[in-house]
CSV table of C-alpha atoms in Angstrom, one decimal:
chain,number,residue,atom,x,y,z
O,1,MET,CA,-13.3,-30.8,14.9
O,2,THR,CA,-11.4,-33.7,13.5
O,3,PRO,CA,-12.9,-35.2,10.3
O,4,GLN,CA,-13.9,-38.8,10.9
O,5,PRO,CA,-13.4,-41.5,8.2
O,6,HIS,CA,-16.4,-43.3,6.8
O,7,PRO,CA,-17.3,-46.2,9.0
O,8,ASP,CA,-15.9,-49.6,8.2
O,9,SER,CA,-18.4,-52.0,6.7
O,10,THR,CA,-17.5,-54.7,9.2
O,11,GLN,CA,-16.1,-54.5,12.6
O,12,ILE,CA,-13.5,-57.2,13.2
O,13,ALA,CA,-11.3,-57.9,16.2
O,14,VAL,CA,-7.7,-57.3,15.1
O,15,ASN,CA,-5.1,-59.6,16.6
O,16,CYS,CA,-2.3,-57.4,18.0
O,17,ALA,CA,1.1,-57.9,19.6
O,18,VAL,CA,2.6,-55.2,21.8
O,19,ILE,CA,6.3,-54.8,22.3
O,20,THR,CA,7.9,-52.3,24.6
O,21,VAL,CA,11.5,-51.4,23.8
O,22,SER,CA,13.3,-50.3,27.0
O,23,ASP,CA,16.5,-50.9,28.9
O,24,THR,CA,14.7,-50.3,32.3
O,25,ARG,CA,11.0,-51.2,32.2
O,26,THR,CA,9.6,-54.4,33.5
O,27,GLN,CA,6.0,-55.7,33.0
O,28,GLU,CA,5.1,-54.1,36.4
O,29,THR,CA,6.5,-50.7,35.4
O,30,ASP,CA,5.6,-50.6,31.7
O,31,LYS,CA,2.8,-48.0,31.9
O,32,SER,CA,2.8,-47.3,28.2
O,33,GLY,CA,2.6,-51.0,27.2
O,34,GLN,CA,-0.3,-51.4,29.6
O,35,ILE,CA,-2.1,-48.4,28.1
O,36,ILE,CA,-1.7,-49.8,24.6
O,37,LYS,CA,-3.1,-53.2,25.7
O,38,GLN,CA,-6.0,-51.5,27.6
O,39,LEU,CA,-7.0,-49.3,24.7
O,40,LEU,CA,-6.9,-52.1,22.2
O,41,LEU,CA,-9.0,-54.4,24.5
O,42,GLU,CA,-11.5,-51.7,25.2
O,43,SER,CA,-12.0,-51.2,21.5
O,44,GLY,CA,-12.8,-54.9,20.9
O,45,HIS,CA,-9.4,-56.0,19.6
O,46,GLN,CA,-7.2,-58.8,20.9
O,47,VAL,CA,-3.7,-58.7,22.4
O,48,ILE,CA,-2.3,-62.0,21.4
O,49,ASP,CA,1.3,-61.4,22.7
O,50,TYR,CA,3.2,-58.9,24.7
O,51,THR,CA,6.9,-58.6,25.5
O,52,ILE,CA,9.6,-56.2,26.6
O,53,VAL,CA,13.0,-56.1,24.8
O,54,LYS,CA,16.2,-54.1,25.4
O,55,ASP,CA,16.8,-51.2,23.0
O,56,GLU,CA,19.2,-53.3,20.9
O,57,PRO,CA,18.6,-53.4,17.1
O,58,GLU,CA,19.3,-57.1,16.9
O,59,GLN,CA,16.7,-57.9,19.6
O,60,ILE,CA,14.1,-55.6,18.1
O,61,ARG,CA,14.6,-57.1,14.6
O,62,ALA,CA,14.5,-60.7,16.0
O,63,GLN,CA,11.2,-60.1,17.8
O,64,MET,CA,9.7,-58.4,14.7
O,65,GLU,CA,10.8,-61.4,12.5
O,66,ILE,CA,9.4,-63.9,15.0
O,67,TRP,CA,6.0,-62.1,15.1
O,68,GLY,CA,6.1,-61.6,11.3
O,69,LYS,CA,5.9,-65.3,10.8
O,70,ARG,CA,2.8,-65.8,13.1
O,71,ALA,CA,-0.4,-66.3,11.1
O,72,ASP,CA,-2.5,-65.3,14.2
O,73,LEU,CA,-1.2,-61.7,14.3
O,74,ASP,CA,-2.5,-58.8,12.2
O,75,ALA,CA,-0.6,-55.8,13.8
O,76,LEU,CA,2.6,-55.2,15.8
O,77,ILE,CA,2.7,-52.2,18.0
O,78,PHE,CA,6.1,-51.1,19.3
O,79,ASN,CA,6.6,-48.3,21.9
O,80,GLY,CA,9.9,-46.8,23.0
O,81,GLY,CA,13.2,-46.0,21.4
O,82,THR,CA,12.0,-43.6,18.7
O,83,GLY,CA,14.0,-40.5,19.8
O,84,ILE,CA,17.5,-39.5,18.8
O,85,ALA,CA,19.4,-40.5,21.9
O,86,PRO,CA,22.3,-43.0,21.3
O,87,ARG,CA,20.2,-45.8,22.8
O,88,ASP,CA,17.1,-45.0,20.7
O,89,THR,CA,17.4,-47.7,18.0
O,90,THR,CA,13.8,-48.8,17.4
O,91,TYR,CA,13.3,-46.7,14.3
O,92,ASP,CA,16.5,-47.8,12.7
O,93,ALA,CA,15.8,-51.5,13.4
O,94,ILE,CA,12.2,-51.4,12.2
O,95,ALA,CA,12.6,-49.1,9.2
O,96,SER,CA,15.1,-51.5,7.7
O,97,LEU,CA,12.6,-54.3,7.7
O,98,LEU,CA,9.4,-52.6,6.5
O,99,GLU,CA,8.3,-53.6,3.0
O,100,LYS,CA,6.0,-50.6,2.7
O,101,THR,CA,5.8,-47.4,4.8
O,102,LEU,CA,2.8,-45.3,5.8
O,103,PRO,CA,4.5,-41.8,5.9
O,104,GLY,CA,1.3,-40.2,6.8
O,105,PHE,CA,1.3,-41.9,10.2
O,106,GLY,CA,4.5,-40.3,11.4
O,107,GLU,CA,3.6,-36.9,9.8
O,108,LEU,CA,0.2,-36.8,11.5
O,109,PHE,CA,1.6,-38.1,14.8
O,110,ARG,CA,4.2,-35.3,14.8
O,111,TYR,CA,1.5,-32.7,13.9
O,112,LEU,CA,-0.8,-33.8,16.7
O,113,SER,CA,2.2,-34.0,19.1
O,114,TYR,CA,3.2,-30.5,18.1
O,115,GLN,CA,-0.3,-29.3,19.2
O,116,GLU,CA,0.4,-30.8,22.6
O,117,ILE,CA,4.1,-30.4,23.3
O,118,GLY,CA,5.2,-27.8,20.7
O,119,SER,CA,8.5,-28.0,18.8
O,120,ARG,CA,9.8,-31.0,20.8
O,121,ALA,CA,7.7,-33.1,18.5
O,122,ILE,CA,10.4,-32.9,15.8
O,123,ALA,CA,12.5,-35.4,17.9
O,124,SER,CA,10.0,-38.2,17.3
O,125,ARG,CA,10.8,-40.8,14.8
O,126,ALA,CA,7.4,-42.6,15.0
O,127,ILE,CA,6.8,-44.8,12.0
O,128,ALA,CA,4.3,-47.2,10.5
O,129,GLY,CA,4.3,-49.6,7.7
O,130,VAL,CA,3.8,-53.2,6.6
O,131,TYR,CA,6.0,-56.2,7.3
O,132,GLN,CA,5.2,-59.8,6.3
O,133,GLY,CA,1.5,-58.8,5.7
O,134,LYS,CA,1.2,-57.2,9.1
O,135,LEU,CA,0.7,-53.6,10.2
O,136,VAL,CA,3.6,-52.2,12.2
O,137,PHE,CA,3.4,-49.1,14.3
O,138,SER,CA,6.3,-47.7,16.3
O,139,LEU,CA,5.5,-45.1,18.9
O,140,PRO,CA,7.5,-43.1,21.4
O,141,GLY,CA,7.5,-44.6,24.9
O,142,SER,CA,5.8,-41.8,26.7
O,143,SER,CA,2.3,-42.5,28.0
O,144,ASN,CA,0.9,-39.3,26.6
O,145,ALA,CA,2.4,-40.1,23.1
O,146,VAL,CA,1.0,-43.7,23.3
O,147,LYS,CA,-2.5,-42.4,24.2
O,148,LEU,CA,-2.4,-39.9,21.4
O,149,ALA,CA,-1.3,-42.3,18.7
O,150,ILE,CA,-3.6,-45.2,19.7
O,151,SER,CA,-6.7,-43.1,20.2
O,152,GLN,CA,-6.4,-40.6,17.4
O,153,LEU,CA,-4.6,-42.5,14.7
O,154,ILE,CA,-4.4,-46.2,15.2
O,155,LEU,CA,-7.8,-47.2,16.5
O,156,PRO,CA,-9.8,-45.1,13.9
O,157,GLU,CA,-7.9,-46.9,11.0
O,158,LEU,CA,-6.9,-50.3,12.4
O,159,VAL,CA,-9.7,-52.3,11.0
O,160,HIS,CA,-9.6,-50.5,7.6
O,161,LEU,CA,-5.9,-51.0,7.2
O,162,VAL,CA,-6.0,-54.7,8.2
O,163,THR,CA,-8.9,-55.4,5.8
O,164,GLN,CA,-6.9,-53.7,3.0
O,165,LEU,CA,-3.9,-55.8,3.7
O,166,LYS,CA,-6.0,-59.0,3.6
O,167,GLY,CA,-7.7,-57.9,0.4
O,168,GLU,CA,-11.1,-57.8,2.0
O,169,PHE,CA,-12.1,-54.2,1.3
């Protein structure tokens, strides 16, 4: 049984943006992006923006910088491009911009992934941190990985982390 954190004193709707990093997906074929949006909405959060960008570091950083300036966003959730293939550049683009990192996110994600897929979990470069006062999560692009990260790590802590960032804890 997984230990559950103490409940948050207030339940707020967190304003999120979802970005899929892919050279091939479209809004119609972006299953992982759709799953992220669905799980967020079912949990009472808002999806304020959604987009797909190519796996190009400049495009990833540009989107992160645009969203970082938006006062109506609390969390940015990326999916795709976290492996080690030559075209997987999301980790490198995002890690260079983060002001603080949450190492436990990647560590726990890989641990949970290991329980599902075994040693292949070592290839994941999932990362989380803070940029411009916003939470940033970067997940692999697989639908199973997205479900795992959102349901077991992000949703249980999203409100708590956002209220800490806003100084409302």
